[in-house]
Amino acid sequence: MANLTKTNRRDFLKIAAMAGGGLFIGFNLSSCDSPKMKVLSTAEILSKALGFNSYLSISPEGHIVIYSPNPELGQNIKTSFPMIVAEELDADWKDVRVVQAFLDTENYDRQVTGGSGAMPHSWERLRKAGATARHMLVAAAAAKLEVPANSLTTEKGVIFHKDSGKKLTYGEVATEASLLTAPEEITLKDIKDFKIIGTPVKNVDNQAMFTGKPLFGLDFYREGMLHAMIQRPPFGMKLKSVNDVAAKGVKGIVDVVTFKNNVAVVGNSTWPLIQARKLLKIEYEADGSVESSSDHDRIFQELLDGKEAQVMRKDGNVDLAFKNAAQVIKSEYQCPFLSHTPMEPMNFFADVRADKVELVGPTQTPDRARSETAELLGIPPENISVELTRLGGGFGRRLRADFVVEAVELSKMMKAPVKVTWSREDDMTGGAYRPAVRYRFEAALDEQGNMIGYKLRGAGINAGNSTRQDNFPSGSVDNLLIESVEHKSPITTNPWRAPITNFLAYAEQAFLDEVAFAAKKDPVKFRLELLERAKKSPVGEIKYDVDRMIGVIELAAEKSQWGKNGNLHQGFSVYYSHRSYVAQVADVEINKGNPVLKKIYAVTDCGIVVNPTGADQQVRGGIVDGMGHAMFSNLTFENGVPKQKNFDSYRLIRMKEVPEIEVHFVQNGIDPTGLGEPALPPTGGAIANAIFKATGKRLRSQPFVEQQEFSEINLELRMT
């Protein structure tokens, strides 16, 4: 059945000339071949393409230009967004060109990449954009052919009149259609009629990436611009003195300037900057808040043992449940600081002039970049343009605008366009990290092994609320207490892929396995029992969909043949985050006395899968990311400085260590939910639980490789 929906006026404003007059990059696409790149100037696009709404234009030649508003950092949004518009438009995908839109808050809502929220937010808006343009094209064709609009059909950019055999291409009626008024209501397709959505389409930037075309912020170049690199102070330190004589003597250096405890070396290219920065003689002094990792151990213990904590959720009589319990299980889990380590370090270009500012670069939050620039300079935001490049990763690090503001400040000081570039060491030592957290769990069991009480206290360092108090098992336990307590640190933290849940899921799911083991119950059946209780007799408010969670659990158990292969030791994990549900099973096999991680099964319920190719990659990437950071990565501090400064000391997963991954999706036909992050949280728990099954060793802290228990089991990660 088709969906009738009202249009939103701001979704259908006509495209106006973009600020800056730079280049748009467009592509001729097909669903099976790598796209062929074509560079189109702004003037060329706008002179030929007729605006239908803020998401698309069509030229009289039949070229369809679809604007992708959200920053692209590898989540495939630059491909999937246009697919949705093209679907409702009934376009021929080979005629579509995709253009990365500038920041435009008048025409787009939530022009942000973060929280896996872009697709849920934009799904209906994108569909309406395509359907509205199709309606206008059909209306124009009906007038031209002098037939009723309801007698016309569309397919692959062509309008057909079956009775007369006449047809018109979209290009032939584009001019007339673009002058019509957008309808108040529009009919959307039934999902059974989708022809583009649900088909595998390759990333529209593939060809450009494969051939090294300029797409990323690091690729951006403007004639006459200056380059800058910055020496930033350790956390908890402030600038005392600078001797820059030797640095200024390096050929190619224009100046050395200081601002806000930073020392910037400015020159004509990056190589002289690297050499000159090494020659700086800088003294710092403590501001009274310097911390080291040894301090954090003490802080965690004080927070967990302290009387003060914020109650996030309380159901029933927790004290009585634990007093009457037949058995109490108690454990602590800890996760370290982590660097975001995107492959492209932070960088940005700024050109500050008397009456306007031009910003170009990779940011997850272009509006934040603009607003912080406007606040710094005291100018109206509308005087600032933001052009988005493709992001070479972000994982939450590029939600901040610190690197943007640095470029703005230096451009203003130098009275010239400036591009700031961070080195890998800058990115690791001066970044904003995943917060470190320690959790204390307690569970009360009755004589039959039923969980009658549950307590969780999360202690975080700059973590905010380190719990997700309304996630499972909340709602399934009669007596429950969830608390959060935080320590404020000078170490800057930031959302890190699947914020909080990236480590909370591992801890919760590993602890639930401990409880199931103590109750002498199968871990999968134990979770299903809790969910059935939540379904039949919910306790308090339940903010997750019980049936969807049960669905992924049962399908994961089926696909992995849970418990049916005596040679395998299996670990289970399931989690709800960013509106989606993911269940995972890890297989560990004993080979010559050593456990070997063989395979991970993943079942995801994220609603309609727009692009199966991109979706599959998101799940696999999330699992590899989750596994690698749970196994290896750690960031420790000494006197406010991270000890790990590059990939030689900050361990990431290697290709040979990735096991076989089998991906499945639940086909339920609901509107799409998040996918960029939900596959990461369950991975650590599934692996830890499988390792326990195989070895009897509990892994309660990340990274696993630094635990004594891990060193005793000789786990083999190489896929065999």
XYZ file of C-alpha atoms in Angstrom, residues 57-587:
531
model
C 18.025 19.071 -10.061
C 17.348 17.785 -13.576
C 18.774 19.213 -16.780
C 16.986 19.370 -20.155
C 19.615 16.861 -21.335
C 18.269 14.372 -18.782
C 21.159 14.538 -16.317
C 19.944 14.139 -12.763
C 21.999 15.855 -10.066
C 21.306 14.604 -6.539
C 22.786 16.584 -3.677
C 24.012 14.626 -0.674
C 23.933 16.996 2.322
C 25.549 14.955 5.100
C 29.308 14.582 5.592
C 30.661 11.313 4.175
C 33.225 9.554 6.362
C 32.899 5.982 5.140
C 29.352 5.226 6.318
C 28.237 5.214 2.645
C 25.711 8.015 3.115
C 26.853 9.745 -0.094
C 25.663 6.682 -2.007
C 22.625 5.581 0.009
C 21.002 9.025 0.302
C 20.901 9.544 -3.494
C 19.616 5.978 -3.935
C 16.539 6.877 -1.876
C 15.854 10.031 -3.895
C 16.418 8.194 -7.189
C 14.075 5.390 -6.103
C 11.068 7.645 -5.567
C 11.979 9.678 -8.641
C 11.981 6.513 -10.762
C 15.326 7.609 -12.176
C 17.748 5.583 -14.238
C 20.736 5.216 -11.893
C 23.200 5.573 -14.782
C 21.911 9.106 -15.392
C 22.472 10.182 -11.779
C 25.330 12.399 -10.682
C 26.028 12.842 -6.975
C 27.225 16.158 -5.584
C 28.356 16.818 -2.020
C 26.303 19.770 -0.828
C 27.771 22.719 1.051
C 26.512 23.525 4.526
C 23.017 24.936 4.009
C 20.880 25.137 7.141
C 18.029 26.810 5.240
C 17.509 23.802 2.989
C 18.710 20.892 5.127
C 17.994 19.713 8.661
C 20.618 17.860 10.704
C 23.535 18.209 8.278
C 25.584 16.110 10.667
C 27.307 12.732 10.655
C 27.153 11.192 14.114
C 25.067 8.942 16.306
C 23.984 6.767 13.349
C 21.075 9.167 13.036
C 21.344 10.434 9.464
C 19.298 7.684 7.824
C 16.442 7.586 10.374
C 16.231 11.386 10.237
C 16.355 11.774 6.459
C 14.566 8.659 5.179
C 11.168 10.265 4.661
C 12.600 13.647 3.592
C 14.641 11.995 0.852
C 11.723 9.912 -0.326
C 9.487 12.988 -0.474
C 12.126 14.872 -2.457
C 12.185 12.210 -5.169
C 8.433 11.626 -5.153
C 7.655 15.340 -5.342
C 9.908 15.851 -8.351
C 8.371 12.814 -10.044
C 4.868 14.239 -9.411
C 5.877 17.559 -10.983
C 7.445 15.847 -14.007
C 4.322 13.755 -14.568
C 2.114 16.845 -14.254
C 4.209 18.663 -16.862
C 4.082 15.656 -19.190
C 0.309 15.397 -18.774
C -0.091 19.018 -19.832
C 2.223 18.528 -22.792
C 0.474 15.363 -23.975
C -2.975 16.680 -23.038
C -3.842 13.562 -21.053
C -4.791 12.961 -17.400
C -1.792 12.640 -15.089
C -3.134 9.376 -13.650
C -2.907 7.795 -17.113
C 0.882 8.143 -17.094
C 3.524 5.822 -15.657
C 7.252 6.300 -15.104
C 10.286 4.065 -15.312
C 14.020 4.831 -15.499
C 13.577 8.522 -16.234
C 10.902 8.087 -18.899
C 7.175 8.973 -18.711
C 4.853 6.617 -20.629
C 1.291 7.015 -21.902
C 0.235 3.439 -22.477
C -2.959 4.156 -24.471
C -1.261 6.294 -27.133
C 2.194 4.746 -26.967
C 3.743 8.169 -26.467
C 6.620 8.793 -24.072
C 8.683 11.692 -22.820
C 12.004 11.700 -20.995
C 12.416 13.636 -17.781
C 14.756 16.001 -19.583
C 12.093 16.858 -22.164
C 9.703 18.155 -19.503
C 12.244 19.316 -16.902
C 11.914 23.021 -17.749
C 8.134 23.081 -17.490
C 8.093 20.852 -14.410
C 10.594 22.984 -12.503
C 8.177 25.932 -12.710
C 5.288 24.064 -11.073
C 4.354 24.363 -7.405
C 5.252 21.402 -5.200
C 2.145 19.530 -4.018
C 0.951 19.681 -0.407
C 0.634 15.889 -0.227
C 2.545 13.228 -2.094
C 2.176 9.471 -2.543
C 5.231 7.375 -1.738
C 5.979 3.975 -3.219
C 5.090 0.720 -1.542
C 8.334 -0.969 -0.491
C 7.478 -3.991 -2.654
C 7.871 -1.730 -5.699
C 11.422 -0.627 -4.875
C 13.876 -1.155 -7.739
C 16.975 0.684 -6.516
C 16.630 0.457 -2.738
C 17.696 -3.000 -1.638
C 20.049 -3.561 -4.572
C 23.860 -3.569 -4.258
C 25.285 -0.275 -5.491
C 28.974 0.549 -5.349
C 30.231 3.618 -3.513
C 29.961 6.645 -5.802
C 33.459 7.775 -4.821
C 35.133 4.441 -5.590
C 36.719 5.439 -8.881
C 38.037 8.713 -7.477
C 39.509 6.937 -4.461
C 41.027 4.137 -6.522
C 42.720 6.597 -8.869
C 43.871 9.050 -6.208
C 41.657 11.957 -7.229
C 41.402 14.796 -4.681
C 38.498 14.060 -2.363
C 39.776 14.444 1.184
C 40.700 17.447 3.266
C 44.394 16.603 3.013
C 44.032 16.796 -0.778
C 42.648 20.330 -0.720
C 44.927 23.009 -2.148
C 44.383 26.689 -2.879
C 46.937 28.781 -4.747
C 48.650 31.187 -2.354
C 47.580 29.504 0.867
C 49.913 29.105 3.823
C 50.426 25.881 5.743
C 50.581 25.578 9.515
C 51.421 22.964 12.127
C 50.882 23.535 15.835
C 52.642 22.436 18.994
C 49.959 21.981 21.641
C 50.569 21.758 25.405
C 50.251 18.533 27.417
C 46.940 18.100 29.261
C 46.984 20.089 32.475
C 49.913 22.283 31.370
C 50.226 25.849 30.129
C 52.783 27.686 28.024
C 55.640 29.310 29.957
C 58.197 30.365 27.299
C 59.134 29.851 23.645
C 62.472 30.120 21.867
C 61.722 30.094 18.144
C 64.948 31.522 16.686
C 66.171 28.248 15.162
C 62.721 27.388 13.816
C 62.368 30.723 12.047
C 65.685 30.084 10.324
C 64.395 27.063 8.399
C 63.931 27.797 4.690
C 60.242 28.011 3.770
C 59.103 29.214 7.201
C 57.078 32.430 7.148
C 56.533 32.948 10.872
C 56.164 31.358 14.303
C 53.196 32.645 16.329
C 51.617 31.820 19.684
C 47.935 31.771 20.646
C 46.007 30.133 23.496
C 48.993 28.124 24.812
C 49.697 26.928 21.263
C 52.804 27.563 19.191
C 52.170 27.559 15.432
C 54.812 27.243 12.745
C 53.605 28.779 9.469
C 55.223 28.237 6.087
C 54.861 27.491 2.407
C 54.630 23.679 2.656
C 54.397 20.978 5.302
C 57.958 19.575 5.135
C 59.657 22.766 6.406
C 57.008 22.910 9.147
C 57.913 19.442 10.373
C 61.606 20.355 10.473
C 61.078 23.734 12.100
C 58.756 22.439 14.803
C 61.471 20.082 16.020
C 63.702 23.107 16.638
C 61.245 24.907 18.910
C 62.371 25.189 22.530
C 59.203 25.333 24.611
C 58.757 25.340 28.366
C 55.462 24.454 30.034
C 54.275 24.707 33.609
C 51.547 22.799 35.394
C 48.188 24.464 35.897
C 47.408 22.214 38.856
C 45.391 19.530 37.067
C 48.002 17.177 35.556
C 46.975 13.501 35.685
C 48.586 10.142 34.970
C 47.119 6.678 34.505
C 48.175 5.706 38.037
C 45.918 8.496 39.306
C 43.011 7.043 37.355
C 43.161 3.674 39.141
C 42.795 5.455 42.470
C 40.052 7.714 41.139
C 38.023 4.761 39.850
C 38.172 2.992 43.180
C 37.091 6.107 45.061
C 34.177 6.670 42.697
C 32.948 3.087 42.944
C 33.298 2.954 46.724
C 31.915 6.434 47.388
C 28.474 7.125 48.739
C 27.605 9.828 46.213
C 26.295 8.823 42.787
C 23.535 9.897 40.451
C 20.671 7.422 40.369
C 19.801 6.886 36.708
C 17.076 4.283 37.243
C 15.582 2.445 40.204
C 12.902 -0.254 40.069
C 11.499 -2.236 42.990
C 13.216 -2.866 46.328
C 16.829 -3.582 45.480
C 18.113 -3.842 49.073
C 15.488 -6.428 49.987
C 16.156 -8.479 46.831
C 19.853 -8.731 47.609
C 19.189 -9.433 51.287
C 16.952 -12.396 50.381
C 19.095 -13.669 47.483
C 20.217 -17.273 47.398
C 23.315 -16.195 45.507
C 24.996 -12.867 44.675
C 27.412 -12.392 41.760
C 29.665 -9.363 41.733
C 32.248 -8.248 39.145
C 34.083 -5.177 37.899
C 34.932 -4.387 34.270
C 37.232 -1.664 33.040
C 37.871 0.015 29.702
C 40.730 2.424 28.896
C 41.011 5.708 27.058
C 41.185 5.187 23.299
C 42.287 7.369 20.417
C 39.937 7.774 17.456
C 42.888 7.303 15.059
C 41.116 8.084 11.770
C 43.432 7.383 8.843
C 43.257 11.038 7.842
C 44.586 13.205 10.702
C 42.797 16.455 11.537
C 43.139 19.266 8.995
C 41.173 22.275 7.791
C 41.405 25.285 5.494
C 40.248 28.791 6.424
C 40.297 32.054 4.514
C 39.291 34.923 6.791
C 38.571 38.154 4.940
C 37.112 41.478 5.981
C 33.536 40.646 5.034
C 33.379 36.854 4.798
C 35.042 33.574 5.728
C 35.527 30.483 3.583
C 35.969 27.136 5.334
C 36.879 23.917 3.518
C 37.621 20.523 4.984
C 36.508 17.324 6.702
C 34.052 17.841 9.554
C 31.215 15.765 10.969
C 29.484 18.932 12.195
C 29.737 21.693 9.579
C 27.230 23.903 11.373
C 29.293 23.681 14.553
C 32.379 24.673 12.560
C 30.506 27.700 11.263
C 28.956 28.728 14.595
C 32.254 28.488 16.509
C 33.948 30.517 13.779
C 31.200 33.137 13.936
C 31.513 33.345 17.720
C 35.295 33.655 17.569
C 35.260 36.401 14.947
C 32.071 38.141 16.051
C 30.480 37.980 12.602
C 27.086 36.673 11.385
C 27.067 32.942 10.504
C 25.584 33.742 7.093
C 28.904 35.390 6.180
C 30.653 32.045 6.514
C 30.592 29.302 3.871
C 31.497 25.689 4.678
C 32.494 23.331 1.885
C 32.660 19.659 2.848
C 35.361 17.328 1.645
C 35.167 13.589 2.124
C 36.368 12.562 5.581
C 39.132 9.996 5.907
C 37.458 8.593 9.002
C 36.120 10.375 12.029
C 34.520 7.978 14.531
C 33.370 11.006 16.555
C 36.666 12.904 16.624
C 35.502 15.268 13.902
C 32.372 16.189 15.840
C 34.570 18.795 17.507
C 35.627 22.008 15.763
C 38.927 22.683 17.556
C 40.984 22.051 14.425
C 38.672 24.326 12.421
C 39.005 27.190 14.901
C 42.798 26.815 14.834
C 42.802 27.423 11.080
C 40.452 30.399 11.502
C 42.602 31.991 14.208
C 45.781 31.599 12.177
C 44.186 32.917 8.979
C 43.070 36.008 10.865
C 46.518 36.488 12.431
C 48.410 35.937 9.163
C 45.880 37.878 7.046
C 46.049 35.050 4.509
C 44.349 31.730 3.740
C 45.786 29.007 5.977
C 45.544 25.243 6.025
C 46.283 23.598 9.376
C 47.506 19.991 9.256
C 47.943 17.675 12.229
C 50.542 14.907 12.171
C 49.705 11.395 13.385
C 51.487 12.190 16.650
C 49.432 15.394 16.991
C 46.277 13.371 16.487
C 47.151 10.882 19.214
C 48.672 13.221 21.787
C 46.489 16.311 21.350
C 43.187 14.740 20.524
C 39.941 14.052 22.323
C 39.609 10.457 23.452
C 37.099 7.798 24.303
C 36.584 8.222 28.046
C 37.900 5.585 30.437
C 35.266 3.822 32.554
C 35.061 1.188 35.258
C 31.821 -0.677 35.982
C 30.725 -2.548 39.074
C 27.953 -5.101 38.520
C 25.976 -7.100 41.044
C 23.239 -9.653 40.449
C 20.957 -11.439 42.919
C 19.618 -14.918 42.117
C 16.840 -16.860 43.818
C 16.870 -20.610 44.495
C 15.720 -21.383 40.949
C 18.468 -19.284 39.353
C 16.174 -16.404 38.398
C 17.732 -12.935 38.464
C 15.676 -11.030 41.029
C 18.066 -8.095 41.513
C 20.532 -6.155 39.391
C 22.881 -3.302 40.267
C 25.263 -1.327 38.087
C 27.448 1.612 38.981
C 29.418 3.262 36.186
C 32.435 5.402 37.116
C 33.720 7.473 34.209
C 36.485 9.973 33.557
C 34.878 12.756 31.514
C 32.247 10.259 30.412
C 29.084 12.070 31.454
C 26.474 9.390 32.082
C 28.492 6.195 31.656
C 25.364 4.017 31.622
C 22.423 3.459 29.320
C 19.932 2.939 32.095
C 16.946 2.061 29.914
C 18.674 -0.605 27.832
C 18.273 -4.341 28.446
C 18.202 -5.870 31.060
C 16.206 -2.908 32.426
C 12.524 -3.743 32.282
C 13.154 -7.455 32.796
C 14.322 -7.417 36.445
C 11.932 -6.650 39.293
C 14.556 -4.921 41.431
C 17.133 -2.813 39.639
C 19.469 0.071 40.480
C 21.666 1.865 37.936
C 23.957 4.699 39.030
C 26.551 6.894 37.382
C 29.384 8.948 38.842
C 31.961 11.047 37.003
C 35.421 12.528 37.517
C 36.234 15.754 35.674
C 39.674 15.612 34.060
C 41.768 18.004 31.934
C 42.090 15.167 29.419
C 39.639 15.999 26.643
C 37.171 13.286 25.695
C 34.722 12.939 22.868
C 32.095 10.552 21.556
C 33.868 7.520 20.117
C 32.111 5.189 17.684
C 28.968 3.964 19.489
C 29.500 6.312 22.440
C 29.421 4.641 25.868
C 27.840 1.461 24.457
C 31.128 0.577 22.739
C 32.444 -0.571 26.122
C 29.266 -0.829 28.202
C 27.900 -3.554 25.896
C 31.021 -5.674 26.355
C 30.870 -5.307 30.136
C 27.115 -5.937 30.412
C 27.106 -8.915 28.088
C 30.146 -10.508 29.687
C 28.609 -10.037 33.139
C 25.268 -11.521 32.029
C 27.214 -14.602 30.953
C 28.722 -14.742 34.439
C 25.225 -14.639 35.904
C 23.939 -17.316 33.513
C 26.904 -19.524 34.431
C 26.187 -19.070 38.146
C 22.502 -19.865 37.515
C 23.547 -22.985 35.545
C 21.618 -21.777 32.497
C 22.455 -21.584 28.818
C 23.475 -17.947 28.076
C 21.065 -17.592 25.143
C 18.128 -19.138 27.004
C 18.937 -16.970 30.022
C 18.602 -13.799 27.954
C 15.438 -15.034 26.268
C 13.890 -15.789 29.667
C 14.587 -12.218 30.759
C 13.097 -10.827 27.568
C 9.983 -12.962 27.872
C 9.587 -11.584 31.385
C 9.965 -8.030 29.995
C 7.336 -8.821 27.382
C 4.769 -10.385 29.692
C 5.401 -8.447 32.917
C 7.453 -5.343 32.117
C 9.040 -3.522 35.019
C 8.907 0.241 34.572
C 9.284 1.809 31.147
C 10.838 -0.242 28.344
C 12.476 1.822 25.616
C 13.703 -1.017 23.424
C 11.609 -3.321 21.236
C 11.504 -6.671 23.007
C 10.325 -8.600 19.944
C 13.082 -7.188 17.717
C 15.707 -8.163 20.290
C 14.252 -11.659 20.606
C 14.251 -11.878 16.820
C 17.974 -11.227 16.385
C 18.834 -13.568 19.270
C 16.869 -16.454 17.796
C 18.183 -15.903 14.274
C 21.786 -15.662 15.492
C 21.367 -18.896 17.443
C 19.935 -20.550 14.323
C 22.581 -19.301 11.896
C 25.462 -20.183 14.227
C 24.012 -23.579 15.151
C 24.316 -22.506 18.776
C 25.304 -25.387 21.032
C 25.064 -28.009 18.279
C 28.757 -28.393 17.412
C 30.635 -30.094 20.207
C 34.013 -29.078 18.787
C 33.252 -25.360 19.095
C 33.208 -23.108 22.132
C 30.706 -20.363 21.438
C 30.234 -16.950 23.017
C 27.057 -14.926 22.682
C 26.296 -11.202 22.873
C 23.341 -9.008 21.910
C 22.858 -5.272 22.095
C 20.483 -2.472 21.219
C 21.983 0.865 20.269
C 21.235 3.670 17.819
C 17.737 2.247 17.247
C 19.096 -1.072 15.919
C 19.579 -4.595 17.285
C 22.626 -6.790 16.730
C 23.279 -10.306 18.028
C 26.668 -11.955 17.605
C 28.156 -15.391 18.172
C 31.921 -15.989 18.296
C 33.313 -19.460 17.581
